[in-house]
Short mmCIF file of C-alpha atoms in Angstrom, two decimals:
data_model
loop_
_atom_site.label_atom_id
_atom_site.label_comp_id
_atom_site.label_asym_id
_atom_site.label_seq_id
_atom_site.Cartn_x
_atom_site.Cartn_y
_atom_site.Cartn_z
CA MET A 1 90.17 92.64 100.19
CA ASN A 2 87.47 93.26 97.59
CA GLN A 3 87.84 95.07 94.26
CA ILE A 4 85.85 98.09 93.14
CA PHE A 5 85.76 99.18 89.50
CA TYR A 6 85.36 102.52 87.71
CA ASP A 7 84.09 102.66 84.12
CA SER A 8 85.08 105.99 82.57
CA LYS A 9 82.61 105.52 79.69
CA THR A 10 79.55 105.36 81.96
CA GLU A 11 81.24 107.33 84.78
CA CYS A 12 79.98 104.71 87.23
CA TRP A 13 81.47 102.60 90.02
CA HIS A 14 80.76 98.86 90.16
CA HIS A 15 81.36 95.84 92.35
CA TYR A 16 81.14 92.08 91.75
CA GLU A 17 77.89 91.98 93.67
CA THR A 18 74.95 94.34 93.46
CA GLY A 19 73.66 96.24 96.48
CA ARG A 20 76.97 97.14 98.12
CA MET A 21 77.13 100.68 99.58
CA PHE A 22 79.99 102.90 98.46
CA GLY A 23 79.77 106.23 100.23
CA GLN A 24 76.09 107.19 100.09
CA SER A 25 75.32 105.26 96.88
CA GLN A 26 74.31 101.68 96.25
CA LEU A 27 76.39 100.03 93.53
CA LYS A 28 75.28 97.86 90.64
CA ALA A 29 77.11 94.68 89.75
CA GLY A 30 79.68 94.84 86.96
CA THR A 31 83.35 94.41 86.11
CA GLU A 32 83.79 96.67 83.07
CA HIS A 33 86.37 99.19 84.12
CA SER A 34 89.05 101.68 83.23
CA PHE A 35 90.79 101.05 86.55
CA SER A 36 90.10 99.35 89.87
CA PHE A 37 90.99 99.67 93.53
CA SER A 38 91.34 97.21 96.36
CA ILE A 39 88.80 98.03 99.03
CA GLN A 40 87.73 96.61 102.35
CA GLN A 41 84.19 95.54 103.14
CA GLN A 42 82.36 95.93 106.43
CA ASP A 43 78.93 94.35 106.38
CA GLU A 44 77.35 95.75 103.19
CA ARG A 45 79.61 98.81 103.05
CA LEU A 46 82.75 99.30 100.96
CA GLY A 47 85.28 101.86 102.04
CA PRO A 48 85.76 104.19 103.68
CA LEU A 49 85.31 106.71 100.90
CA VAL A 50 86.97 109.96 102.01
CA GLY A 51 86.34 113.31 100.34
CA ILE A 52 89.04 115.96 100.68
CA LEU A 53 87.49 119.40 100.31
CA THR A 54 89.72 122.10 98.84
CA SER A 55 89.01 125.29 96.93
CA GLY A 56 88.91 125.89 93.19
CA THR A 57 87.47 127.83 90.30
CA PRO A 58 84.35 127.32 88.15
CA LYS A 59 86.64 126.27 85.28
CA GLY A 60 87.99 123.33 87.28
CA LYS A 61 91.26 124.58 88.72
CA LEU A 62 91.93 123.24 92.21
CA TYR A 63 94.14 124.67 94.96
CA GLY A 64 95.88 122.93 97.81
CA ASP A 65 98.78 120.65 98.69
CA PHE A 66 98.44 117.91 96.08
CA THR A 67 101.64 116.22 97.20
CA ARG A 68 100.01 115.71 100.59
CA PHE A 69 96.71 114.64 98.99
CA ALA A 70 98.55 112.00 96.93
CA ALA A 71 100.32 110.70 100.06
CA ILE A 72 96.96 110.40 101.85
CA GLN A 73 95.44 108.43 98.95
CA ALA A 74 98.47 106.12 98.67
CA ALA A 75 98.42 105.37 102.39
CA LEU A 76 94.66 104.99 102.50
CA GLN A 77 94.61 102.67 99.50
CA ARG A 78 97.19 100.38 101.11
CA GLN A 79 94.67 99.89 103.92
CA GLY A 80 91.58 99.40 101.76
CA GLY A 81 90.12 102.91 101.53
CA ILE A 82 89.77 105.50 98.77
CA SER A 83 90.06 109.28 98.88
CA PHE A 84 89.34 111.95 96.30
CA VAL A 85 89.88 115.70 96.09
CA PHE A 86 87.09 118.10 95.15
CA SER A 87 86.10 121.75 95.31
CA PRO A 88 82.69 123.30 96.03
CA TYR A 89 82.14 123.51 92.27
CA GLY A 90 82.27 119.70 92.06
CA LEU A 91 79.08 119.16 94.07
CA GLN A 92 76.16 117.98 91.94
CA GLU A 93 72.71 116.74 92.92
CA GLU A 94 73.56 113.02 92.94
CA HIS A 95 77.34 112.92 92.76
CA ILE A 96 80.58 114.84 93.22
CA GLU A 97 83.12 115.49 90.48
CA GLY A 98 86.62 115.13 91.83
CA TYR A 99 90.08 113.67 91.31
CA VAL A 100 91.61 110.42 92.49
CA TRP A 101 95.32 109.58 92.64
CA LEU A 102 96.06 106.41 90.66
CA SER A 103 98.82 103.88 91.27
CA GLU A 104 100.57 105.00 88.08
CA LYS A 105 101.07 108.32 89.87
CA ARG A 106 98.62 110.59 88.09
CA TRP A 107 95.38 112.34 88.96
CA TYR A 108 92.22 111.17 87.22
CA LYS A 109 88.90 112.99 87.09
CA CYS A 110 85.92 110.86 88.17
CA ARG A 111 82.37 111.02 89.41
CA PHE A 112 82.06 109.91 93.00
CA PRO A 113 79.15 109.16 95.30
CA TYR A 114 78.79 111.47 98.27
CA PRO A 115 81.48 110.16 100.67
CA ASP A 116 81.45 108.64 104.15
CA VAL A 117 83.47 111.51 105.60
CA VAL A 118 84.88 114.87 104.45
CA TYR A 119 88.25 116.29 105.45
CA ASN A 120 88.28 120.09 105.18
CA ARG A 121 91.56 121.24 103.62
CA VAL A 122 90.43 124.51 102.03
CA PRO A 123 93.87 126.18 102.05
CA TYR A 124 93.08 129.87 102.51
CA ARG A 125 90.87 131.77 104.92
CA LYS A 126 89.54 134.00 102.16
CA HIS A 127 88.52 130.91 100.16
CA GLU A 128 86.76 129.47 103.19
CA GLN A 129 84.75 132.69 103.49
CA ARG A 130 83.45 132.46 99.93
CA PRO A 131 79.69 131.83 99.57
CA GLU A 132 80.24 128.71 97.45
CA THR A 133 82.46 127.17 100.15
CA LYS A 134 80.01 127.94 102.95
CA GLN A 135 77.16 126.55 100.84
CA ALA A 136 79.12 123.36 100.05
CA ILE A 137 79.93 122.75 103.73
CA GLU A 138 76.30 123.30 104.68
CA GLN A 139 75.15 120.93 101.93
CA LEU A 140 77.52 118.19 103.06
CA ILE A 141 76.49 118.54 106.70
CA ASN A 142 72.80 118.48 105.70
CA ARG A 143 73.44 115.10 104.11
CA ASP A 144 74.64 113.87 107.52
CA ILE A 145 78.19 113.47 106.25
CA PRO A 146 80.76 113.97 109.04
CA LEU A 147 82.90 116.95 108.04
CA PHE A 148 85.76 117.62 110.39
CA ASN A 149 87.84 120.72 110.98
CA PRO A 150 84.99 122.99 109.88
CA CYS A 151 87.00 126.24 109.77
CA PHE A 152 90.22 128.08 110.47
CA PHE A 153 90.76 129.19 114.08
CA PRO A 154 90.95 132.98 114.51
CA LYS A 155 93.49 133.64 117.25
CA TRP A 156 91.07 135.68 119.33
CA GLU A 157 88.35 133.01 119.21
CA SER A 158 90.86 130.30 120.14
CA TYR A 159 91.97 132.36 123.12
CA GLN A 160 88.35 132.80 124.22
CA ALA A 161 87.74 129.05 123.88
CA PHE A 162 90.81 128.21 125.95
CA SER A 163 90.06 130.88 128.55
CA ALA A 164 86.74 129.18 129.30
CA ASN A 165 88.67 126.05 130.36
CA GLU A 166 89.95 126.38 133.92
CA ALA A 167 92.64 123.74 133.33
CA LEU A 168 94.19 125.81 130.54
CA ARG A 169 94.24 129.23 132.22
CA PRO A 170 97.69 128.81 133.84
CA TYR A 171 99.10 128.17 130.35
CA LEU A 172 97.61 131.24 128.66
CA LEU A 173 99.16 134.64 128.13
CA GLU A 174 96.99 137.68 128.66
CA THR A 175 95.58 138.53 125.25
CA LYS A 176 93.36 141.42 124.21
CA LEU A 177 91.42 142.19 121.05
CA LEU A 178 92.62 145.64 120.00
CA GLN A 179 89.54 147.77 119.46
CA THR A 180 90.81 151.14 120.69
CA GLU A 181 94.09 152.94 121.24
CA GLU A 182 93.42 152.60 124.97
CA ASP A 183 93.50 148.80 124.59
CA LEU A 184 97.00 149.07 123.15
CA TRP A 185 98.12 151.46 125.91
CA HIS A 186 96.71 149.13 128.57
CA MET A 187 98.64 146.11 127.30
CA LEU A 188 101.90 148.04 126.96
CA HIS A 189 101.71 149.61 130.39
CA SER A 190 100.74 146.27 131.97
CA HIS A 191 103.49 144.19 130.38
CA LYS A 192 106.17 146.50 128.90
CA GLU A 193 106.59 144.07 125.97
CA ILE A 194 103.83 142.58 123.82
CA TYR A 195 103.32 140.85 120.51
CA VAL A 196 100.78 142.31 118.11
CA LYS A 197 99.30 139.76 115.71
CA GLN A 198 96.65 139.77 113.04
CA SER A 199 93.95 137.47 114.42
CA GLU A 200 93.52 135.60 111.13
CA ALA A 201 97.15 135.41 109.99
CA ALA A 202 99.37 132.32 109.96
CA LYS A 203 102.92 131.14 109.27
CA GLY A 204 104.54 133.98 111.19
CA LYS A 205 103.03 136.71 109.03
CA HIS A 206 101.55 140.03 110.22
CA ILE A 207 103.25 139.96 113.60
CA PHE A 208 105.55 142.40 115.38
CA SER A 209 106.71 143.10 118.90
CA LEU A 210 106.43 146.34 120.88
CA ARG A 211 108.47 147.12 123.96
CA PHE A 212 109.21 150.13 126.07
CA THR A 213 112.83 151.13 126.63
CA ARG A 214 113.72 154.03 128.92
CA ASP A 215 112.25 156.75 126.74
CA ASN A 216 111.10 155.04 123.58
CA LEU A 217 108.65 152.54 122.15
CA VAL A 218 110.51 150.06 119.95
CA LEU A 219 108.82 148.06 117.19
CA GLN A 220 110.54 144.96 115.84
CA LYS A 221 109.82 142.84 112.79
CA ASP A 222 112.09 139.95 111.88
CA LEU A 223 112.87 141.08 108.38
CA GLN A 224 112.87 144.82 108.92
CA GLY A 225 114.89 145.47 112.06
CA GLU A 226 113.82 147.79 114.87
CA TYR A 227 112.05 151.12 114.69
CA ILE A 228 111.24 153.72 117.32
CA GLN A 229 107.56 154.56 117.14
CA SER A 230 104.74 156.10 119.16
CA VAL A 231 101.60 154.34 120.36
CA SER A 232 99.49 156.76 118.33
CA TYR A 233 101.45 155.90 115.19
CA ILE A 234 100.96 152.17 115.77
CA TRP A 235 97.26 152.60 116.47
CA ASP A 236 96.82 154.72 113.34
CA PHE A 237 98.22 151.81 111.34
CA LEU A 238 96.14 149.14 113.12
CA SER A 239 92.88 151.10 112.92
CA LYS A 240 93.15 151.22 109.11
CA GLN A 241 93.49 147.45 108.75
CA GLN A 242 90.52 145.47 107.49
CA LYS A 243 91.24 142.51 109.77
CA PRO A 244 91.38 142.58 113.57
CA TYR A 245 94.59 142.47 115.58
CA ILE A 246 95.27 141.12 119.05
CA ALA A 247 97.94 141.98 121.59
CA GLN A 248 99.56 139.17 123.59
CA ARG A 249 101.87 139.45 126.57
CA ALA A 250 105.46 138.53 125.73
CA ILE A 251 107.37 136.03 127.83
CA ALA A 252 111.02 136.01 128.84
CA PRO A 253 111.80 133.02 126.64
CA ASP A 254 113.95 130.05 127.43
CA MET A 255 117.02 130.22 125.21
CA GLN A 256 118.87 127.53 123.31
CA ASN A 257 122.39 128.74 122.55
CA GLY A 258 121.19 132.34 122.68
CA ARG A 259 118.16 131.73 120.47
CA LYS A 260 114.49 131.43 121.40
CA TYR A 261 112.57 128.30 120.47
CA ASP A 262 109.08 126.87 120.61
CA LEU A 263 107.38 123.51 120.35
CA ARG A 264 105.07 122.52 117.49
CA VAL A 265 102.65 119.83 118.61
CA ALA A 266 100.58 117.74 116.20
CA VAL A 267 97.34 116.45 117.75
CA HIS A 268 94.66 114.01 116.54
CA ALA A 269 91.45 112.69 118.01
CA ALA A 270 91.26 109.05 119.05
CA SER A 271 88.34 107.38 120.83
CA ARG A 272 86.80 110.65 122.02
CA THR A 273 90.10 111.90 123.40
CA PHE A 274 93.06 113.75 121.89
CA HIS A 275 96.60 112.48 121.66
CA ILE A 276 99.97 113.80 120.54
CA SER A 277 101.09 112.65 117.11
CA GLY A 278 104.46 114.36 117.35
CA ILE A 279 106.41 117.27 118.80
CA GLY A 280 108.76 119.31 116.65
CA VAL A 281 111.19 121.98 117.83
CA ARG A 282 111.66 125.26 115.93
CA LEU A 283 114.63 127.46 116.76
CA ALA A 284 114.49 131.14 115.80
CA LYS A 285 117.25 132.89 113.94
CA LYS A 286 119.31 134.88 116.41
CA GLY A 287 117.54 138.13 117.21
CA HIS A 288 114.35 137.20 115.39
CA ILE A 289 110.93 137.18 117.02
CA VAL A 290 109.40 134.15 115.23
CA THR A 291 110.71 130.62 114.79
CA HIS A 292 109.14 129.76 111.42
CA VAL A 293 111.59 128.18 108.99
CA PRO A 294 110.65 130.53 106.08
CA HIS A 295 111.68 133.41 108.38
CA GLY A 296 115.10 131.94 109.10
CA GLY A 297 114.08 129.42 111.78
CA GLU A 298 115.73 126.05 112.15
CA ILE A 299 114.46 122.55 112.88
CA ILE A 300 116.29 120.74 115.67
CA VAL A 301 115.65 117.43 117.41
CA GLN A 302 114.33 117.38 120.96
CA GLU A 303 117.45 115.63 122.23
CA LYS A 304 119.48 118.79 121.53
CA LEU A 305 117.38 120.94 123.86
CA HIS A 306 119.05 121.75 127.16
CA ARG A 307 115.62 121.47 128.84
CA PRO A 308 113.78 118.13 128.37
CA VAL A 309 110.28 118.26 126.89
CA ARG A 310 107.55 117.66 129.48
CA TYR A 311 105.34 115.12 127.71
CA ASP A 312 102.97 114.87 130.67
CA ILE A 313 102.10 118.56 130.46
CA ILE A 314 101.82 118.58 126.67
CA GLU A 315 99.55 115.52 126.70
CA MET A 316 97.27 117.35 129.13
CA LEU A 317 97.31 120.50 127.00
CA ALA A 318 96.53 118.52 123.85
CA GLU A 319 93.51 116.87 125.49
CA GLN A 320 92.16 120.04 127.11
CA CYS A 321 92.72 122.17 124.00
CA GLY A 322 91.01 119.56 121.85
CA GLN A 323 87.95 119.50 124.06
CA SER A 324 87.79 123.31 124.19
CA LEU A 325 88.16 123.65 120.42
CA CYS A 326 85.37 121.13 119.86
CA SER A 327 83.09 123.01 122.23
CA HIS A 328 83.72 126.28 120.40
CA PHE A 329 84.19 125.32 116.72
CA GLY A 330 82.47 121.96 116.33
CA ARG A 331 83.89 118.73 114.90
CA VAL A 332 87.64 119.28 115.39
CA ARG A 333 89.69 116.13 114.90
CA GLU A 334 93.12 117.45 113.93
CA PHE A 335 95.06 120.54 114.98
CA SER A 336 98.47 121.72 116.04
CA LEU A 337 99.66 123.86 118.93
CA ASP A 338 102.50 126.36 119.08
CA ILE A 339 103.83 126.25 122.64
CA GLY A 340 106.41 128.63 124.09
CA VAL A 341 108.71 127.98 127.02
CA ASP A 342 109.77 130.74 129.41
CA GLU A 343 113.09 130.99 131.24
CA SER A 344 111.67 129.10 134.23
CA GLY A 345 110.50 126.21 132.02
CA HIS A 346 106.80 127.06 132.17
CA TYR A 347 104.76 126.30 129.04
CA TYR A 348 102.46 128.82 127.35
CA ILE A 349 100.06 128.25 124.46
CA PHE A 350 100.84 130.76 121.73
CA GLU A 351 98.16 129.62 119.29
CA ALA A 352 96.29 126.70 117.73
CA ASN A 353 96.14 125.84 114.03
CA SER A 354 93.19 124.03 112.45
CA LYS A 355 95.01 123.04 109.26
CA PRO A 356 98.54 122.18 110.25
CA MET A 357 101.24 122.07 107.64
CA VAL A 358 103.16 118.86 106.96
CA PHE A 359 105.88 118.31 109.55
CA ASP A 360 109.37 118.07 108.04
CA GLU A 361 110.48 115.46 110.56
CA PRO A 362 109.92 112.07 108.82
CA HIS A 363 108.86 110.22 111.97
CA ILE A 364 106.27 112.91 112.83
CA HIS A 365 105.02 112.98 109.24
CA THR A 366 104.53 109.19 109.32
CA GLU A 367 102.73 109.23 112.67
CA THR A 368 100.43 112.14 111.74
CA LEU A 369 99.42 110.36 108.52
CA HIS A 370 98.76 107.13 110.43
CA ASN A 371 96.60 108.92 112.98
CA LEU A 372 94.76 110.89 110.29
CA LEU A 373 93.74 107.60 108.63
CA ALA A 374 92.44 106.43 112.00
CA VAL A 375 90.32 109.61 112.20
CA PHE A 376 88.90 108.87 108.73
CA THR A 377 87.97 105.35 109.84
CA ALA A 378 86.30 106.44 113.07
CA GLU A 379 84.40 109.36 111.52
CA ALA A 380 83.21 107.19 108.63
CA GLY A 381 81.84 104.57 111.02
CA PHE A 382 84.22 101.79 109.98
CA SER A 383 85.68 99.68 112.74
CA LYS A 384 89.24 99.51 111.46
CA LEU A 385 91.33 99.85 108.33
CA MET A 386 93.27 96.89 107.03
CA PRO A 387 96.80 96.66 108.51
#
């Protein structure tokens, strides 16, 4: 592998030979440096140079999962690439100000050329809606830089995208955007039990179930028990919310030792198709409606499930969902699926996530990182990273 050098005095990158391309900039020859990286060369290009877009403040504070960012840089550097983290405030006319993770395990502020590819990891929906974030994404795309995972997936839009795909319809639950009290009545009378979710929420937040008993309407939240309510009361609450809610038909879930569970599927693009990077199992706390670990859920291995995982079906769902998400949202290259299983063993897609969290299972974490690096390579136009 080659070496590339950064001189903190001049804030410039150099290479032994002049004329090499690093990101969108042509380097001058030089060896004066504050630190260096090993880097692969393909024709006249050095890299790939990967920009990780997060959010921040005008004063330089950055948000996001920096433990994950450091792991990406360490893995990428072992294979001859470089990544850096930046916010919209780091974009300048000819360069980007960002941070690189050094081998001595510290972050260092540098000036970087515009990169070969950008990985969108803006951590919050409200940050992604900010004008400076939208402007930064537009500026990067206008420079013909591949930027993948362009936005969060609102639940209602994901459902619409999947509904347009005939292959996915048998795996969808009837879902309705709640715009009137009549919409809520319709879903309850049609299904007797539904889940009501904020369309833009994540991690098991802003969700509750509604079900009819003989004479009552019962509302359940995991952390707050059950309450008897009226449809009018529920609609009065929903109509005052600033963000939209959806209603989704509930299933009679398959149970594992008296507890509901679902499958978390990590998916990455590879050669114009989508493949599974790992499947995790999340087991709900007894009596709870969501399986998320922060809400009392538990991680178990697939081998403990009484019903074997159907990889053939999940592979098909991963491919079809990936194609549908690309058609609706653009350049999607990484996502995860939450898949429920009913008491007959049928699979249903609960939702898709554009910015999946790190999987706690070590083997899934390793495989997702490996496949993410492959996405970087393909999107950047490099043939292959070093083994």
